[in-house]
Amino acid sequence: VVSTQSTGTGPKSNRIAPEVLWAQRRDRIFVNINVMQCPRDFKLNVENKKITFSGKNAQNNTEYVLDLDLFGEIIKEKYKMLATDRSVQLCLTRVEEGEYWPRLLETKTKCHFLRTDFDKWKDEDETDDEDESANWENMMNNMNIGGTELGSEDEVADSDDDDLPDLEDDKDMEKLE
């Protein structure tokens, strides 16, 4: 969505759709709207199945306009937002927790500005971070180190603990040369 508008005698304004990155979990959707040097006077509207955004970069007179019809419903009262000079990040709570959405938008049409955020993406069969850390701890606790159970009195002697023979004198080394 790119267009150029003339406001009479004033400068031309470029209207473009900003780059949008998205990722999801079973219960939420992450949307990152990348807008370069967009002051905080942007307009954001979050509805149950729609997100609209508009803002302007004053330096190069670029107007960012975005209209997203979402694949599924979100709880509009529960969204969280973090706005910086570079992006507007949204965390949206899904109405129905469960299977991942096949796409962010209702339409199956490919949008040039929409990409997957692989930094935040997790597959459906992956576990949450809390589960991963708990599984990692359990694995480490249950690990069988050195072929014996931890705390066992019948520890097997480790061959690395044997005494090493003394090193030969330098005089003996000279004889070998």
CSV table of N, CA and C in Angstrom, one decimal:
chain,number,residue,atom,x,y,z
A,1,VAL,N,0.9,-1.2,0.0
A,1,VAL,CA,0.0,0.0,0.0
A,1,VAL,C,0.9,1.2,0.0
A,2,VAL,N,1.2,1.7,-1.2
A,2,VAL,CA,2.1,2.9,-1.3
A,2,VAL,C,1.4,3.9,-2.2
A,3,SER,N,1.3,5.1,-1.8
A,3,SER,CA,0.7,6.1,-2.6
A,3,SER,C,1.3,7.5,-2.3
A,4,THR,N,1.2,8.4,-3.2
A,4,THR,CA,1.8,9.7,-3.0
A,4,THR,C,0.6,10.7,-3.1
A,5,GLN,N,0.5,11.6,-2.2
A,5,GLN,CA,-0.6,12.6,-2.2
A,5,GLN,C,0.0,14.0,-2.2
A,6,SER,N,-0.6,14.8,-2.9
A,6,SER,CA,-0.2,16.2,-2.9
A,6,SER,C,-1.3,17.0,-2.1
A,7,THR,N,-0.8,17.8,-1.2
A,7,THR,CA,-1.8,18.6,-0.4
A,7,THR,C,-1.8,20.1,-1.0
A,8,GLY,N,-2.1,20.2,-2.3
A,8,GLY,CA,-2.2,21.5,-2.9
A,8,GLY,C,-0.8,22.0,-3.2
A,9,THR,N,-0.4,23.1,-2.5
A,9,THR,CA,0.9,23.7,-2.8
A,9,THR,C,2.0,23.2,-1.9
A,10,GLY,N,1.6,22.4,-0.9
A,10,GLY,CA,2.5,21.8,0.1
A,10,GLY,C,3.3,20.7,-0.4
A,11,PRO,N,4.2,20.1,0.4
A,11,PRO,CA,5.1,19.0,-0.1
A,11,PRO,C,4.2,17.7,-0.2
A,12,LYS,N,4.8,16.8,-1.0
A,12,LYS,CA,4.1,15.5,-1.2
A,12,LYS,C,4.3,14.7,0.0
A,13,SER,N,3.3,13.8,0.3
A,13,SER,CA,3.4,12.9,1.5
A,13,SER,C,3.3,11.5,0.9
A,14,ASN,N,4.3,10.7,1.4
A,14,ASN,CA,4.3,9.2,1.0
A,14,ASN,C,3.5,8.5,2.0
A,15,ARG,N,2.5,7.7,1.6
A,15,ARG,CA,1.7,6.8,2.5
A,15,ARG,C,2.2,5.4,2.2
A,16,ILE,N,2.7,4.8,3.2
A,16,ILE,CA,3.2,3.4,3.1
A,16,ILE,C,2.7,2.5,4.3
A,17,ALA,N,2.6,1.3,4.0
A,17,ALA,CA,2.3,0.3,5.1
A,17,ALA,C,3.7,0.0,5.7
A,18,PRO,N,3.8,0.1,7.1
A,18,PRO,CA,5.1,-0.2,7.7
A,18,PRO,C,5.3,-1.7,7.7
A,19,GLU,N,6.6,-2.1,7.9
A,19,GLU,CA,6.9,-3.5,8.0
A,19,GLU,C,6.3,-4.1,9.3
A,20,VAL,N,5.6,-5.2,9.3
A,20,VAL,CA,5.0,-5.8,10.4
A,20,VAL,C,5.6,-7.2,10.6
A,21,LEU,N,6.1,-7.5,11.8
A,21,LEU,CA,6.5,-8.8,12.2
A,21,LEU,C,5.6,-9.4,13.2
A,22,TRP,N,5.3,-10.7,13.1
A,22,TRP,CA,4.4,-11.3,14.0
A,22,TRP,C,4.9,-12.7,14.4
A,23,ALA,N,4.4,-13.1,15.6
A,23,ALA,CA,4.7,-14.5,16.2
A,23,ALA,C,3.5,-14.8,17.1
A,24,GLN,N,3.4,-16.1,17.5
A,24,GLN,CA,2.3,-16.5,18.3
A,24,GLN,C,2.6,-17.6,19.3
A,25,ARG,N,1.8,-17.7,20.3
A,25,ARG,CA,1.8,-18.8,21.3
A,25,ARG,C,0.3,-19.3,21.3
A,26,ARG,N,0.1,-20.3,22.1
A,26,ARG,CA,-1.3,-20.8,22.2
A,26,ARG,C,-2.3,-19.8,22.7
A,27,ASP,N,-1.8,-18.8,23.5
A,27,ASP,CA,-2.8,-17.9,24.1
A,27,ASP,C,-2.6,-16.5,23.7
A,28,ARG,N,-1.6,-16.1,22.9
A,28,ARG,CA,-1.3,-14.7,22.5
A,28,ARG,C,-0.7,-14.6,21.2
A,29,ILE,N,-0.8,-13.4,20.7
A,29,ILE,CA,-0.2,-13.0,19.4
A,29,ILE,C,0.7,-11.8,19.6
A,30,PHE,N,1.9,-11.9,19.1
A,30,PHE,CA,2.9,-10.7,19.1
A,30,PHE,C,2.9,-10.0,17.8
A,31,VAL,N,2.7,-8.7,17.8
A,31,VAL,CA,2.8,-7.9,16.6
A,31,VAL,C,3.8,-6.8,16.8
A,32,ASN,N,4.7,-6.6,15.9
A,32,ASN,CA,5.7,-5.6,16.0
A,32,ASN,C,5.6,-4.7,14.7
A,33,ILE,N,5.2,-3.5,14.9
A,33,ILE,CA,5.0,-2.6,13.7
A,33,ILE,C,6.2,-1.7,13.7
A,34,ASN,N,7.1,-1.9,12.7
A,34,ASN,CA,8.3,-1.1,12.5
A,34,ASN,C,8.1,0.2,11.8
A,35,VAL,N,8.2,1.3,12.6
A,35,VAL,CA,8.1,2.6,12.0
A,35,VAL,C,9.3,3.4,12.5
A,36,MET,N,10.0,3.9,11.5
A,36,MET,CA,11.3,4.6,11.8
A,36,MET,C,11.0,6.1,12.1
A,37,GLN,N,11.5,6.5,13.3
A,37,GLN,CA,11.4,7.8,13.8
A,37,GLN,C,9.9,8.4,13.7
A,38,CYS,N,9.0,7.6,14.2
A,38,CYS,CA,7.6,8.0,14.2
A,38,CYS,C,7.3,8.5,15.7
A,39,PRO,N,7.0,9.8,15.8
A,39,PRO,CA,6.8,10.3,17.1
A,39,PRO,C,5.6,9.6,17.8
A,40,ARG,N,5.5,9.8,19.1
A,40,ARG,CA,4.5,9.1,19.8
A,40,ARG,C,3.1,9.6,19.6
A,41,ASP,N,2.9,10.5,18.7
A,41,ASP,CA,1.5,11.0,18.5
A,41,ASP,C,0.8,10.2,17.4
A,42,PHE,N,1.1,8.9,17.3
A,42,PHE,CA,0.5,8.0,16.3
A,42,PHE,C,-0.9,7.6,16.8
A,43,LYS,N,-1.7,7.0,15.9
A,43,LYS,CA,-3.0,6.6,16.3
A,43,LYS,C,-3.1,5.1,16.1
A,44,LEU,N,-3.5,4.4,17.2
A,44,LEU,CA,-3.6,2.9,17.2
A,44,LEU,C,-5.0,2.6,17.7
A,45,ASN,N,-5.7,1.7,17.0
A,45,ASN,CA,-7.0,1.2,17.4
A,45,ASN,C,-7.0,-0.3,17.3
A,46,VAL,N,-7.2,-0.9,18.5
A,46,VAL,CA,-7.3,-2.4,18.6
A,46,VAL,C,-8.7,-2.8,18.8
A,47,GLU,N,-9.2,-3.6,17.9
A,47,GLU,CA,-10.6,-4.1,18.1
A,47,GLU,C,-10.5,-5.6,18.2
A,48,ASN,N,-11.6,-6.3,18.3
A,48,ASN,CA,-11.6,-7.8,18.5
A,48,ASN,C,-11.0,-8.5,17.3
A,49,LYS,N,-11.2,-8.0,16.1
A,49,LYS,CA,-10.7,-8.7,14.9
A,49,LYS,C,-9.9,-7.7,14.0
A,50,LYS,N,-9.5,-6.6,14.5
A,50,LYS,CA,-8.9,-5.6,13.6
A,50,LYS,C,-7.9,-4.7,14.4
A,51,ILE,N,-6.8,-4.4,13.7
A,51,ILE,CA,-5.9,-3.4,14.2
A,51,ILE,C,-5.7,-2.3,13.1
A,52,THR,N,-5.8,-1.1,13.5
A,52,THR,CA,-5.5,0.0,12.6
A,52,THR,C,-4.4,0.9,13.3
A,53,PHE,N,-3.5,1.4,12.4
A,53,PHE,CA,-2.4,2.2,12.9
A,53,PHE,C,-2.2,3.3,11.9
A,54,SER,N,-1.8,4.5,12.4
A,54,SER,CA,-1.4,5.6,11.5
A,54,SER,C,-0.4,6.5,12.3
A,55,GLY,N,0.6,6.9,11.6
A,55,GLY,CA,1.6,7.8,12.2
A,55,GLY,C,2.4,8.4,11.1
A,56,LYS,N,3.2,9.5,11.5
A,56,LYS,CA,3.9,10.2,10.5
A,56,LYS,C,5.4,10.4,10.9
A,57,ASN,N,6.3,10.1,10.0
A,57,ASN,CA,7.7,10.4,10.2
A,57,ASN,C,7.9,11.8,9.7
A,58,ALA,N,8.2,12.8,10.6
A,58,ALA,CA,8.3,14.2,10.2
A,58,ALA,C,9.5,14.5,9.4
A,59,GLN,N,10.6,13.7,9.5
A,59,GLN,CA,11.8,14.0,8.8
A,59,GLN,C,11.7,13.9,7.3
A,60,ASN,N,11.1,12.7,6.8
A,60,ASN,CA,11.0,12.5,5.4
A,60,ASN,C,9.5,12.6,4.9
A,61,ASN,N,8.6,13.1,5.7
A,61,ASN,CA,7.2,13.3,5.4
A,61,ASN,C,6.6,12.0,4.9
A,62,THR,N,6.9,10.9,5.6
A,62,THR,CA,6.3,9.6,5.3
A,62,THR,C,5.2,9.3,6.3
A,63,GLU,N,4.0,9.0,5.7
A,63,GLU,CA,2.9,8.6,6.6
A,63,GLU,C,2.7,7.1,6.6
A,64,TYR,N,2.7,6.5,7.8
A,64,TYR,CA,2.5,5.1,7.9
A,64,TYR,C,1.1,4.8,8.1
A,65,VAL,N,0.5,3.9,7.3
A,65,VAL,CA,-0.9,3.5,7.5
A,65,VAL,C,-1.0,2.0,7.4
A,66,LEU,N,-1.8,1.5,8.4
A,66,LEU,CA,-1.9,0.0,8.5
A,66,LEU,C,-3.3,-0.3,8.9
A,67,ASP,N,-3.8,-1.4,8.2
A,67,ASP,CA,-5.2,-1.8,8.5
A,67,ASP,C,-5.1,-3.4,8.4
A,68,LEU,N,-5.2,-4.0,9.6
A,68,LEU,CA,-5.1,-5.5,9.7
A,68,LEU,C,-6.4,-6.1,10.1
A,69,ASP,N,-7.0,-7.0,9.3
A,69,ASP,CA,-8.1,-7.8,9.7
A,69,ASP,C,-7.6,-9.1,10.1
A,70,LEU,N,-7.7,-9.4,11.4
A,70,LEU,CA,-7.1,-10.6,12.0
A,70,LEU,C,-7.8,-11.9,11.7
A,71,PHE,N,-7.0,-13.0,11.7
A,71,PHE,CA,-7.6,-14.3,11.4
A,71,PHE,C,-8.6,-14.7,12.5
A,72,GLY,N,-8.3,-14.5,13.8
A,72,GLY,CA,-9.1,-14.8,14.9
A,72,GLY,C,-9.4,-13.7,15.8
A,73,GLU,N,-10.1,-13.9,16.8
A,73,GLU,CA,-10.5,-12.8,17.8
A,73,GLU,C,-9.5,-12.7,18.9
A,74,ILE,N,-9.3,-11.5,19.3
A,74,ILE,CA,-8.5,-11.2,20.5
A,74,ILE,C,-9.4,-10.4,21.5
A,75,ILE,N,-8.9,-10.3,22.7
A,75,ILE,CA,-9.6,-9.6,23.8
A,75,ILE,C,-9.0,-8.2,23.8
A,76,LYS,N,-9.7,-7.2,23.2
A,76,LYS,CA,-9.2,-5.9,23.0
A,76,LYS,C,-8.8,-5.2,24.2
A,77,GLU,N,-9.5,-5.5,25.4
A,77,GLU,CA,-9.2,-4.8,26.6
A,77,GLU,C,-7.9,-5.3,27.3
A,78,LYS,N,-7.4,-6.4,26.8
A,78,LYS,CA,-6.2,-7.0,27.5
A,78,LYS,C,-4.9,-6.9,26.7
A,79,TYR,N,-4.9,-6.1,25.6
A,79,TYR,CA,-3.6,-5.9,24.9
A,79,TYR,C,-2.6,-5.1,25.6
A,80,LYS,N,-1.3,-5.4,25.4
A,80,LYS,CA,-0.2,-4.6,26.0
A,80,LYS,C,0.6,-4.0,24.8
A,81,MET,N,1.1,-2.7,25.1
A,81,MET,CA,1.8,-2.0,24.0
A,81,MET,C,3.1,-1.4,24.6
A,82,LEU,N,4.1,-1.5,23.8
A,82,LEU,CA,5.4,-0.8,24.1
A,82,LEU,C,5.8,0.0,22.8
A,83,ALA,N,5.8,1.3,23.0
A,83,ALA,CA,6.1,2.2,21.8
A,83,ALA,C,7.5,2.8,22.0
A,84,THR,N,8.3,2.7,20.9
A,84,THR,CA,9.6,3.4,20.9
A,84,THR,C,9.7,4.2,19.6
A,85,ASP,N,10.8,4.9,19.4
A,85,ASP,CA,10.9,5.7,18.1
A,85,ASP,C,11.0,4.8,16.9
A,86,ARG,N,11.3,3.5,17.1
A,86,ARG,CA,11.5,2.6,16.0
A,86,ARG,C,10.3,1.7,15.7
A,87,SER,N,9.6,1.4,16.8
A,87,SER,CA,8.5,0.4,16.6
A,87,SER,C,7.4,0.5,17.7
A,88,VAL,N,6.3,-0.1,17.3
A,88,VAL,CA,5.2,-0.2,18.3
A,88,VAL,C,5.0,-1.7,18.4
A,89,GLN,N,5.2,-2.3,19.6
A,89,GLN,CA,5.1,-3.7,19.9
A,89,GLN,C,3.8,-4.0,20.6
A,90,LEU,N,3.1,-5.0,20.2
A,90,LEU,CA,1.8,-5.3,20.8
A,90,LEU,C,1.9,-6.8,21.2
A,91,CYS,N,1.3,-7.0,22.3
A,91,CYS,CA,1.0,-8.4,22.8
A,91,CYS,C,-0.5,-8.5,23.0
A,92,LEU,N,-1.1,-9.3,22.1
A,92,LEU,CA,-2.5,-9.5,22.1
A,92,LEU,C,-3.0,-10.8,22.7
A,93,THR,N,-3.9,-10.8,23.5
A,93,THR,CA,-4.5,-12.0,24.2
A,93,THR,C,-5.6,-12.6,23.3
A,94,ARG,N,-5.4,-13.9,22.9
A,94,ARG,CA,-6.4,-14.5,22.1
A,94,ARG,C,-7.7,-14.8,22.9
A,95,VAL,N,-8.8,-14.8,22.3
A,95,VAL,CA,-10.1,-15.2,22.9
A,95,VAL,C,-10.1,-16.7,23.3
A,96,GLU,N,-9.7,-17.5,22.3
A,96,GLU,CA,-9.7,-18.9,22.4
A,96,GLU,C,-8.2,-19.4,22.4
A,97,GLU,N,-7.8,-20.0,23.6
A,97,GLU,CA,-6.5,-20.6,23.6
A,97,GLU,C,-6.5,-21.9,22.9
A,98,GLY,N,-5.5,-22.3,22.2
A,98,GLY,CA,-5.5,-23.6,21.6
A,98,GLY,C,-4.6,-23.6,20.4
A,99,GLU,N,-5.1,-24.2,19.3
A,99,GLU,CA,-4.3,-24.4,18.1
A,99,GLU,C,-3.8,-23.0,17.6
A,100,TYR,N,-2.6,-23.1,17.0
A,100,TYR,CA,-2.0,-21.9,16.4
A,100,TYR,C,-2.9,-21.4,15.2
A,101,TRP,N,-2.9,-20.1,14.9
A,101,TRP,CA,-3.6,-19.6,13.7
A,101,TRP,C,-2.7,-20.0,12.5
A,102,PRO,N,-3.3,-20.3,11.4
A,102,PRO,CA,-2.5,-20.6,10.2
A,102,PRO,C,-1.8,-19.4,9.6
A,103,ARG,N,-2.3,-18.2,9.9
A,103,ARG,CA,-1.8,-16.9,9.4
A,103,ARG,C,-2.3,-15.8,10.4
A,104,LEU,N,-1.7,-14.7,10.3
A,104,LEU,CA,-2.2,-13.5,11.1
A,104,LEU,C,-3.5,-12.9,10.6
A,105,LEU,N,-3.5,-12.8,9.3
A,105,LEU,CA,-4.7,-12.1,8.7
A,105,LEU,C,-5.8,-13.0,8.2
A,106,GLU,N,-7.0,-12.5,8.1
A,106,GLU,CA,-8.1,-13.2,7.7
A,106,GLU,C,-7.9,-13.6,6.2
A,107,THR,N,-7.4,-12.7,5.4
A,107,THR,CA,-7.2,-13.0,4.0
A,107,THR,C,-6.0,-13.9,3.8
A,108,LYS,N,-6.1,-14.7,2.7
A,108,LYS,CA,-5.0,-15.6,2.4
A,108,LYS,C,-4.0,-14.9,1.4
A,109,THR,N,-4.3,-13.7,1.0
A,109,THR,CA,-3.5,-12.9,0.1
A,109,THR,C,-2.1,-12.6,0.8
A,110,LYS,N,-1.0,-12.8,0.1
A,110,LYS,CA,0.3,-12.5,0.7
A,110,LYS,C,0.5,-11.0,0.7
A,111,CYS,N,0.9,-10.4,1.8
A,111,CYS,CA,1.2,-9.0,2.0
A,111,CYS,C,2.7,-8.8,2.0
A,112,HIS,N,3.2,-7.9,1.2
A,112,HIS,CA,4.6,-7.6,1.1
A,112,HIS,C,5.2,-7.1,2.4
A,113,PHE,N,4.4,-6.5,3.3
A,113,PHE,CA,4.9,-5.8,4.5
A,113,PHE,C,4.9,-6.7,5.7
A,114,LEU,N,4.2,-7.9,5.6
A,114,LEU,CA,4.0,-8.8,6.7
A,114,LEU,C,5.0,-10.0,6.7
A,115,ARG,N,5.7,-10.1,7.8
A,115,ARG,CA,6.7,-11.2,7.9
A,115,ARG,C,6.6,-11.9,9.3
A,116,THR,N,7.1,-13.1,9.3
A,116,THR,CA,7.2,-13.9,10.6
A,116,THR,C,8.3,-13.4,11.4
A,117,ASP,N,8.1,-13.2,12.7
A,117,ASP,CA,9.2,-12.7,13.6
A,117,ASP,C,9.8,-14.0,14.2
A,118,PHE,N,10.9,-14.5,13.6
A,118,PHE,CA,11.5,-15.7,14.0
A,118,PHE,C,12.3,-15.6,15.3
A,119,ASP,N,12.5,-14.4,15.8
A,119,ASP,CA,13.2,-14.2,17.1
A,119,ASP,C,12.2,-14.5,18.2
A,120,LYS,N,10.9,-14.4,18.0
A,120,LYS,CA,9.9,-14.7,19.0
A,120,LYS,C,9.1,-16.0,18.7
A,121,TRP,N,9.3,-16.5,17.5
A,121,TRP,CA,8.4,-17.6,17.1
A,121,TRP,C,8.8,-18.9,17.8
A,122,LYS,N,7.8,-19.7,18.2
A,122,LYS,CA,7.9,-21.0,18.7
A,122,LYS,C,6.9,-21.9,18.0
A,123,ASP,N,7.3,-23.1,17.7
A,123,ASP,CA,6.3,-24.0,17.1
A,123,ASP,C,5.3,-24.5,18.1
A,124,GLU,N,4.2,-25.0,17.6
A,124,GLU,CA,3.2,-25.5,18.6
A,124,GLU,C,3.7,-26.6,19.5
A,125,ASP,N,4.5,-27.5,19.0
A,125,ASP,CA,5.0,-28.6,19.8
A,125,ASP,C,6.1,-28.2,20.7
A,126,GLU,N,6.7,-27.0,20.6
A,126,GLU,CA,7.7,-26.6,21.6
A,126,GLU,C,7.1,-26.2,22.9
A,127,THR,N,7.8,-26.4,24.0
A,127,THR,CA,7.3,-26.0,25.3
A,127,THR,C,7.6,-24.6,25.6
A,128,ASP,N,7.0,-24.1,26.7
A,128,ASP,CA,7.3,-22.7,27.1
A,128,ASP,C,8.6,-22.7,27.8
A,129,ASP,N,9.2,-21.5,28.0
A,129,ASP,CA,10.5,-21.3,28.6
A,129,ASP,C,10.5,-21.9,30.0
A,130,GLU,N,9.4,-21.8,30.8
A,130,GLU,CA,9.4,-22.3,32.2
A,130,GLU,C,9.5,-23.8,32.1
A,131,ASP,N,8.8,-24.4,31.2
A,131,ASP,CA,8.8,-25.9,31.1
A,131,ASP,C,10.2,-26.3,30.6
A,132,GLU,N,10.8,-25.6,29.7
A,132,GLU,CA,12.2,-26.0,29.3
A,132,GLU,C,13.2,-25.9,30.4
A,133,SER,N,13.1,-24.9,31.2
A,133,SER,CA,14.1,-24.8,32.3
A,133,SER,C,13.9,-25.9,33.3
A,134,ALA,N,12.6,-26.2,33.6
A,134,ALA,CA,12.3,-27.3,34.5
A,134,ALA,C,12.8,-28.6,34.0
A,135,ASN,N,12.5,-28.9,32.7
A,135,ASN,CA,13.0,-30.1,32.1
A,135,ASN,C,14.5,-30.2,32.1
A,136,TRP,N,15.2,-29.1,31.8
A,136,TRP,CA,16.7,-29.1,31.9
A,136,TRP,C,17.2,-29.4,33.3
A,137,GLU,N,16.6,-28.8,34.3
A,137,GLU,CA,17.0,-29.1,35.7
A,137,GLU,C,16.8,-30.6,36.0
A,138,ASN,N,15.6,-31.1,35.7
A,138,ASN,CA,15.3,-32.5,35.9
A,138,ASN,C,16.3,-33.4,35.2
A,139,MET,N,16.6,-33.1,34.0
A,139,MET,CA,17.6,-33.9,33.2
A,139,MET,C,19.0,-33.9,33.9
A,140,MET,N,19.4,-32.7,34.4
A,140,MET,CA,20.7,-32.6,35.0
A,140,MET,C,20.7,-33.4,36.3
A,141,ASN,N,19.6,-33.3,37.1
A,141,ASN,CA,19.5,-34.0,38.4
A,141,ASN,C,19.5,-35.5,38.2
A,142,ASN,N,18.9,-36.0,37.1
A,142,ASN,CA,18.8,-37.4,36.9
A,142,ASN,C,19.9,-38.0,36.1
A,143,MET,N,20.9,-37.2,35.7
A,143,MET,CA,22.0,-37.6,34.9
A,143,MET,C,22.8,-38.6,35.6
A,144,ASN,N,23.2,-39.7,35.0
A,144,ASN,CA,24.1,-40.7,35.6
A,144,ASN,C,25.5,-40.4,35.3
A,145,ILE,N,26.2,-39.7,36.2
A,145,ILE,CA,27.6,-39.3,35.9
A,145,ILE,C,28.6,-40.4,36.3
A,146,GLY,N,29.5,-40.7,35.4
A,146,GLY,CA,30.5,-41.7,35.7
A,146,GLY,C,30.0,-43.1,35.9
A,147,GLY,N,28.8,-43.4,35.5
A,147,GLY,CA,28.3,-44.8,35.6
A,147,GLY,C,27.8,-45.2,37.0
A,148,THR,N,27.8,-44.3,37.9
A,148,THR,CA,27.2,-44.5,39.2
A,148,THR,C,26.2,-43.6,39.6
A,149,GLU,N,25.3,-43.9,40.5
A,149,GLU,CA,24.3,-43.0,41.0
A,149,GLU,C,24.9,-42.1,42.0
A,150,LEU,N,24.5,-40.8,42.0
A,150,LEU,CA,25.1,-39.8,42.9
A,150,LEU,C,24.7,-40.3,44.3
A,151,GLY,N,25.7,-40.2,45.2
A,151,GLY,CA,25.5,-40.5,46.6
A,151,GLY,C,25.7,-42.0,46.9
A,152,SER,N,26.1,-42.8,45.9
A,152,SER,CA,26.3,-44.2,46.0
A,152,SER,C,27.7,-44.4,46.8
A,153,GLU,N,27.7,-45.4,47.7
A,153,GLU,CA,28.9,-45.7,48.4
A,153,GLU,C,29.9,-46.6,47.6
A,154,ASP,N,29.3,-47.3,46.6
A,154,ASP,CA,30.2,-48.2,45.8
A,154,ASP,C,30.7,-47.4,44.6
A,155,GLU,N,31.4,-46.3,44.8
A,155,GLU,CA,31.8,-45.5,43.7
A,155,GLU,C,32.9,-46.3,43.0
A,156,VAL,N,32.9,-46.2,41.6
A,156,VAL,CA,33.9,-46.9,40.8
A,156,VAL,C,35.1,-45.9,40.8
A,157,ALA,N,36.3,-46.5,40.9
A,157,ALA,CA,37.5,-45.7,40.9
A,157,ALA,C,37.7,-45.2,39.4
A,158,ASP,N,38.1,-43.9,39.4
A,158,ASP,CA,38.3,-43.3,38.1
A,158,ASP,C,39.7,-43.4,37.7
A,159,SER,N,40.0,-43.9,36.4
A,159,SER,CA,41.4,-44.1,36.0
A,159,SER,C,42.2,-42.7,36.0
A,160,ASP,N,41.5,-41.6,35.9
A,160,ASP,CA,42.2,-40.3,35.9
A,160,ASP,C,42.7,-40.0,37.3
A,161,ASP,N,42.3,-40.7,38.3
A,161,ASP,CA,42.8,-40.4,39.7
A,161,ASP,C,44.1,-41.1,40.0
A,162,ASP,N,44.5,-42.0,39.1
A,162,ASP,CA,45.8,-42.8,39.4
A,162,ASP,C,47.0,-41.8,39.4
A,163,ASP,N,48.0,-42.2,40.1
A,163,ASP,CA,49.2,-41.4,40.2
A,163,ASP,C,49.9,-41.6,38.9
A,164,LEU,N,50.5,-40.5,38.4
A,164,LEU,CA,51.3,-40.5,37.1
A,164,LEU,C,52.7,-40.8,37.5
A,165,PRO,N,53.4,-41.5,36.6
A,165,PRO,CA,54.9,-41.8,36.9
A,165,PRO,C,55.7,-40.5,36.8
A,166,ASP,N,56.8,-40.5,37.5
A,166,ASP,CA,57.7,-39.3,37.5
A,166,ASP,C,58.2,-39.1,36.1
A,167,LEU,N,58.5,-37.8,35.8
A,167,LEU,CA,59.0,-37.5,34.6
A,167,LEU,C,60.5,-37.8,34.6
A,168,GLU,N,61.1,-38.2,33.4
A,168,GLU,CA,62.5,-38.6,33.4
A,168,GLU,C,63.3,-37.3,33.5
A,169,ASP,N,64.6,-37.5,34.0
A,169,ASP,CA,65.5,-36.4,34.1
A,169,ASP,C,65.9,-36.0,32.7
A,170,ASP,N,66.4,-34.7,32.7
A,170,ASP,CA,66.9,-34.2,31.4
A,170,ASP,C,68.1,-35.0,30.9
A,171,LYS,N,68.9,-35.6,31.8
A,171,LYS,CA,70.1,-36.3,31.4
A,171,LYS,C,69.7,-37.6,30.7
A,172,ASP,N,68.6,-38.2,31.1
A,172,ASP,CA,68.1,-39.4,30.4
A,172,ASP,C,67.6,-39.0,29.0
A,173,MET,N,67.0,-37.8,28.9
A,173,MET,CA,66.5,-37.4,27.6
A,173,MET,C,67.7,-37.2,26.6
A,174,GLU,N,68.8,-36.7,27.1
A,174,GLU,CA,70.0,-36.4,26.3
A,174,GLU,C,70.5,-37.7,25.7
A,175,LYS,N,70.5,-38.8,26.5
A,175,LYS,CA,71.0,-40.1,26.0
A,175,LYS,C,70.1,-40.6,24.9
A,176,LEU,N,68.8,-40.3,24.9
A,176,LEU,CA,68.0,-40.7,23.8
A,176,LEU,C,68.2,-40.0,22.5
A,177,GLU,N,68.8,-38.8,22.5
A,177,GLU,CA,69.0,-38.1,21.3
A,177,GLU,C,70.2,-38.5,20.6
